[in-house]
Amino acid sequence: MKMNKEITISNIDELIDYLELNYDSLSEKDYGRILFETLDVYASKLETKEEAIKQILDYHKLISSRPKQWEKPFFMD
């Protein structure tokens, strides 16, 4: 993911650490892009960093509980 400077986020802990340090300075657009590129979700920036981190952890928990794209059956019969 590229922002003003290049960063690499490879797991949920790095995402949380990045947001802990940079949440207040992120624009709505940058926040949405980070969530889309890391978790593949669309989300708006929340009022507080704490709310955002809780929401991200909830997204991560839900995403982790689902089968990966290549593990899904072709037909749901």
CSV table of N, CA and C in Angstrom, one decimal:
chain,number,residue,atom,x,y,z
A,1,MET,N,0.8,-1.2,0.0
A,1,MET,CA,0.0,0.0,0.0
A,1,MET,C,0.9,1.2,0.0
A,2,LYS,N,0.6,2.2,-0.8
A,2,LYS,CA,1.3,3.5,-0.9
A,2,LYS,C,0.6,4.6,-0.3
A,3,MET,N,1.2,5.4,0.5
A,3,MET,CA,0.6,6.6,1.0
A,3,MET,C,1.6,7.7,0.7
A,4,ASN,N,1.8,8.7,1.5
A,4,ASN,CA,2.8,9.7,1.3
A,4,ASN,C,4.2,9.0,1.3
A,5,LYS,N,4.3,8.1,2.1
A,5,LYS,CA,5.6,7.3,2.1
A,5,LYS,C,5.1,5.8,2.1
A,6,GLU,N,6.0,5.0,1.6
A,6,GLU,CA,5.6,3.6,1.4
A,6,GLU,C,5.7,2.9,2.8
A,7,ILE,N,4.6,2.1,3.1
A,7,ILE,CA,4.6,1.3,4.3
A,7,ILE,C,4.1,-0.1,3.9
A,8,THR,N,4.5,-1.1,4.7
A,8,THR,CA,4.1,-2.4,4.5
A,8,THR,C,3.3,-2.9,5.8
A,9,ILE,N,2.1,-3.4,5.5
A,9,ILE,CA,1.3,-3.9,6.6
A,9,ILE,C,1.0,-5.4,6.3
A,10,SER,N,1.6,-6.3,7.0
A,10,SER,CA,1.4,-7.7,6.6
A,10,SER,C,0.6,-8.6,7.6
A,11,ASN,N,0.1,-8.0,8.7
A,11,ASN,CA,-0.8,-8.7,9.6
A,11,ASN,C,-1.6,-7.8,10.4
A,12,ILE,N,-2.5,-8.3,11.2
A,12,ILE,CA,-3.4,-7.5,12.0
A,12,ILE,C,-2.7,-6.7,13.0
A,13,ASP,N,-1.7,-7.2,13.6
A,13,ASP,CA,-0.9,-6.5,14.6
A,13,ASP,C,-0.2,-5.2,14.1
A,14,GLU,N,0.3,-5.4,12.9
A,14,GLU,CA,1.0,-4.2,12.2
A,14,GLU,C,-0.1,-3.2,11.8
A,15,LEU,N,-1.3,-3.6,11.4
A,15,LEU,CA,-2.3,-2.7,11.1
A,15,LEU,C,-2.7,-1.9,12.4
A,16,ILE,N,-2.9,-2.6,13.5
A,16,ILE,CA,-3.3,-1.9,14.7
A,16,ILE,C,-2.2,-1.0,15.2
A,17,ASP,N,-1.0,-1.4,15.1
A,17,ASP,CA,0.2,-0.5,15.5
A,17,ASP,C,0.2,0.7,14.6
A,18,TYR,N,0.0,0.6,13.3
A,18,TYR,CA,0.0,1.7,12.4
A,18,TYR,C,-1.1,2.7,12.8
A,19,LEU,N,-2.3,2.2,13.0
A,19,LEU,CA,-3.4,3.0,13.4
A,19,LEU,C,-3.2,3.7,14.7
A,20,GLU,N,-2.6,3.0,15.7
A,20,GLU,CA,-2.4,3.6,17.0
A,20,GLU,C,-1.5,4.9,16.8
A,21,LEU,N,-0.5,4.8,15.9
A,21,LEU,CA,0.4,5.9,15.7
A,21,LEU,C,-0.2,7.0,14.8
A,22,ASN,N,-1.0,6.6,13.8
A,22,ASN,CA,-1.3,7.6,12.8
A,22,ASN,C,-2.8,7.9,12.6
A,23,TYR,N,-3.7,7.4,13.4
A,23,TYR,CA,-5.1,7.5,13.2
A,23,TYR,C,-5.6,9.0,13.0
A,24,ASP,N,-5.1,9.8,13.9
A,24,ASP,CA,-5.6,11.2,13.9
A,24,ASP,C,-5.2,12.0,12.6
A,25,SER,N,-4.1,11.6,12.1
A,25,SER,CA,-3.6,12.3,10.9
A,25,SER,C,-4.1,11.7,9.6
A,26,LEU,N,-4.8,10.6,9.6
A,26,LEU,CA,-5.3,9.9,8.4
A,26,LEU,C,-6.5,10.7,7.9
A,27,SER,N,-6.6,10.9,6.6
A,27,SER,CA,-7.8,11.4,6.0
A,27,SER,C,-8.9,10.3,5.9
A,28,GLU,N,-10.1,10.7,5.7
A,28,GLU,CA,-11.2,9.7,5.4
A,28,GLU,C,-10.8,8.8,4.3
A,29,LYS,N,-10.3,9.4,3.2
A,29,LYS,CA,-10.0,8.6,2.0
A,29,LYS,C,-8.8,7.6,2.3
A,30,ASP,N,-7.8,8.1,3.0
A,30,ASP,CA,-6.7,7.2,3.3
A,30,ASP,C,-7.1,6.0,4.2
A,31,TYR,N,-7.9,6.4,5.2
A,31,TYR,CA,-8.4,5.3,6.1
A,31,TYR,C,-9.2,4.3,5.4
A,32,GLY,N,-10.1,4.7,4.5
A,32,GLY,CA,-10.9,3.7,3.7
A,32,GLY,C,-10.0,2.9,2.9
A,33,ARG,N,-9.0,3.5,2.3
A,33,ARG,CA,-8.1,2.7,1.4
A,33,ARG,C,-7.3,1.7,2.2
A,34,ILE,N,-6.8,2.1,3.3
A,34,ILE,CA,-6.0,1.1,4.2
A,34,ILE,C,-6.9,-0.1,4.5
A,35,LEU,N,-8.1,0.2,4.9
A,35,LEU,CA,-9.0,-1.0,5.3
A,35,LEU,C,-9.3,-1.8,4.1
A,36,PHE,N,-9.5,-1.2,2.9
A,36,PHE,CA,-9.8,-2.0,1.7
A,36,PHE,C,-8.6,-2.8,1.3
A,37,GLU,N,-7.5,-2.2,1.4
A,37,GLU,CA,-6.3,-3.0,0.9
A,37,GLU,C,-5.8,-4.0,1.9
A,38,THR,N,-6.1,-3.8,3.2
A,38,THR,CA,-5.6,-4.8,4.2
A,38,THR,C,-6.7,-5.9,4.5
A,39,LEU,N,-7.9,-5.4,4.6
A,39,LEU,CA,-9.0,-6.4,5.1
A,39,LEU,C,-10.0,-6.6,4.0
A,40,ASP,N,-10.0,-5.9,2.9
A,40,ASP,CA,-10.9,-6.0,1.8
A,40,ASP,C,-12.3,-5.7,2.2
A,41,VAL,N,-12.4,-4.6,3.0
A,41,VAL,CA,-13.7,-4.1,3.5
A,41,VAL,C,-13.8,-2.6,3.2
A,42,TYR,N,-15.0,-2.1,3.0
A,42,TYR,CA,-15.2,-0.7,2.9
A,42,TYR,C,-15.7,-0.2,4.2
A,43,ALA,N,-15.1,0.9,4.7
A,43,ALA,CA,-15.5,1.5,6.0
A,43,ALA,C,-15.1,2.9,6.1
A,44,SER,N,-15.9,3.7,6.8
A,44,SER,CA,-15.6,5.1,7.0
A,44,SER,C,-14.9,5.2,8.3
A,45,LYS,N,-14.1,6.3,8.3
A,45,LYS,CA,-13.3,6.6,9.5
A,45,LYS,C,-14.3,7.0,10.7
A,46,LEU,N,-14.1,6.3,11.8
A,46,LEU,CA,-14.9,6.6,13.0
A,46,LEU,C,-14.4,7.8,13.8
A,47,GLU,N,-15.2,8.2,14.7
A,47,GLU,CA,-14.9,9.3,15.6
A,47,GLU,C,-13.6,9.2,16.3
A,48,THR,N,-13.4,8.0,16.9
A,48,THR,CA,-12.3,7.8,17.8
A,48,THR,C,-11.4,6.6,17.3
A,49,LYS,N,-10.2,6.7,17.7
A,49,LYS,CA,-9.2,5.6,17.4
A,49,LYS,C,-9.7,4.3,18.0
A,50,GLU,N,-10.1,4.4,19.2
A,50,GLU,CA,-10.6,3.2,20.0
A,50,GLU,C,-11.7,2.5,19.3
A,51,GLU,N,-12.7,3.3,18.8
A,51,GLU,CA,-13.8,2.7,18.1
A,51,GLU,C,-13.4,2.0,16.8
A,52,ALA,N,-12.4,2.7,16.1
A,52,ALA,CA,-11.9,2.1,14.9
A,52,ALA,C,-11.2,0.8,15.1
A,53,ILE,N,-10.4,0.8,16.1
A,53,ILE,CA,-9.6,-0.4,16.4
A,53,ILE,C,-10.5,-1.6,16.8
A,54,LYS,N,-11.5,-1.3,17.6
A,54,LYS,CA,-12.5,-2.3,17.9
A,54,LYS,C,-13.2,-2.8,16.7
A,55,GLN,N,-13.6,-1.9,15.8
A,55,GLN,CA,-14.3,-2.3,14.6
A,55,GLN,C,-13.4,-3.2,13.7
A,56,ILE,N,-12.1,-2.8,13.6
A,56,ILE,CA,-11.2,-3.5,12.8
A,56,ILE,C,-11.0,-4.9,13.3
A,57,LEU,N,-10.9,-5.0,14.7
A,57,LEU,CA,-10.7,-6.4,15.3
A,57,LEU,C,-12.0,-7.2,15.0
A,58,ASP,N,-13.1,-6.6,15.1
A,58,ASP,CA,-14.4,-7.3,14.7
A,58,ASP,C,-14.4,-7.8,13.3
A,59,TYR,N,-14.0,-6.9,12.4
A,59,TYR,CA,-13.9,-7.3,11.0
A,59,TYR,C,-12.9,-8.5,10.8
A,60,HIS,N,-11.8,-8.4,11.5
A,60,HIS,CA,-10.7,-9.4,11.3
A,60,HIS,C,-11.2,-10.8,11.9
A,61,LYS,N,-11.9,-10.7,13.0
A,61,LYS,CA,-12.5,-11.9,13.6
A,61,LYS,C,-13.5,-12.6,12.6
A,62,LEU,N,-14.4,-11.8,12.0
A,62,LEU,CA,-15.4,-12.3,11.1
A,62,LEU,C,-14.7,-12.9,9.8
A,63,ILE,N,-13.7,-12.1,9.3
A,63,ILE,CA,-13.0,-12.6,8.1
A,63,ILE,C,-12.3,-13.8,8.3
A,64,SER,N,-11.6,-13.9,9.5
A,64,SER,CA,-10.9,-15.1,9.8
A,64,SER,C,-11.7,-16.4,10.0
A,65,SER,N,-13.0,-16.2,10.4
A,65,SER,CA,-13.9,-17.3,10.6
A,65,SER,C,-14.5,-17.8,9.3
A,66,ARG,N,-14.3,-17.1,8.2
A,66,ARG,CA,-14.9,-17.5,6.9
A,66,ARG,C,-13.9,-18.3,6.1
A,67,PRO,N,-14.4,-19.2,5.2
A,67,PRO,CA,-13.4,-19.9,4.4
A,67,PRO,C,-12.8,-19.0,3.4
A,68,LYS,N,-11.6,-19.2,3.0
A,68,LYS,CA,-10.9,-18.4,2.0
A,68,LYS,C,-11.6,-18.6,0.6
A,69,GLN,N,-11.4,-17.7,-0.3
A,69,GLN,CA,-12.1,-17.7,-1.6
A,69,GLN,C,-11.9,-19.1,-2.3
A,70,TRP,N,-10.7,-19.6,-2.2
A,70,TRP,CA,-10.4,-20.9,-3.0
A,70,TRP,C,-10.9,-22.1,-2.2
A,71,GLU,N,-11.4,-21.9,-1.0
A,71,GLU,CA,-12.0,-23.0,-0.2
A,71,GLU,C,-13.5,-23.1,-0.3
A,72,LYS,N,-14.1,-22.1,-0.9
A,72,LYS,CA,-15.6,-22.1,-1.1
A,72,LYS,C,-16.0,-23.0,-2.1
A,73,PRO,N,-17.1,-23.7,-1.9
A,73,PRO,CA,-17.6,-24.6,-3.0
A,73,PRO,C,-18.2,-23.9,-4.1
A,74,PHE,N,-18.2,-24.5,-5.3
A,74,PHE,CA,-18.8,-23.8,-6.5
A,74,PHE,C,-20.3,-23.6,-6.4
A,75,PHE,N,-20.9,-24.6,-5.8
A,75,PHE,CA,-22.4,-24.6,-5.7
A,75,PHE,C,-22.8,-24.7,-4.2
A,76,MET,N,-23.8,-24.0,-3.8
A,76,MET,CA,-24.2,-24.0,-2.4
A,76,MET,C,-25.4,-24.9,-2.1
A,77,ASP,N,-25.7,-25.9,-3.0
A,77,ASP,CA,-26.8,-26.8,-2.8
A,77,ASP,C,-26.7,-27.6,-1.6
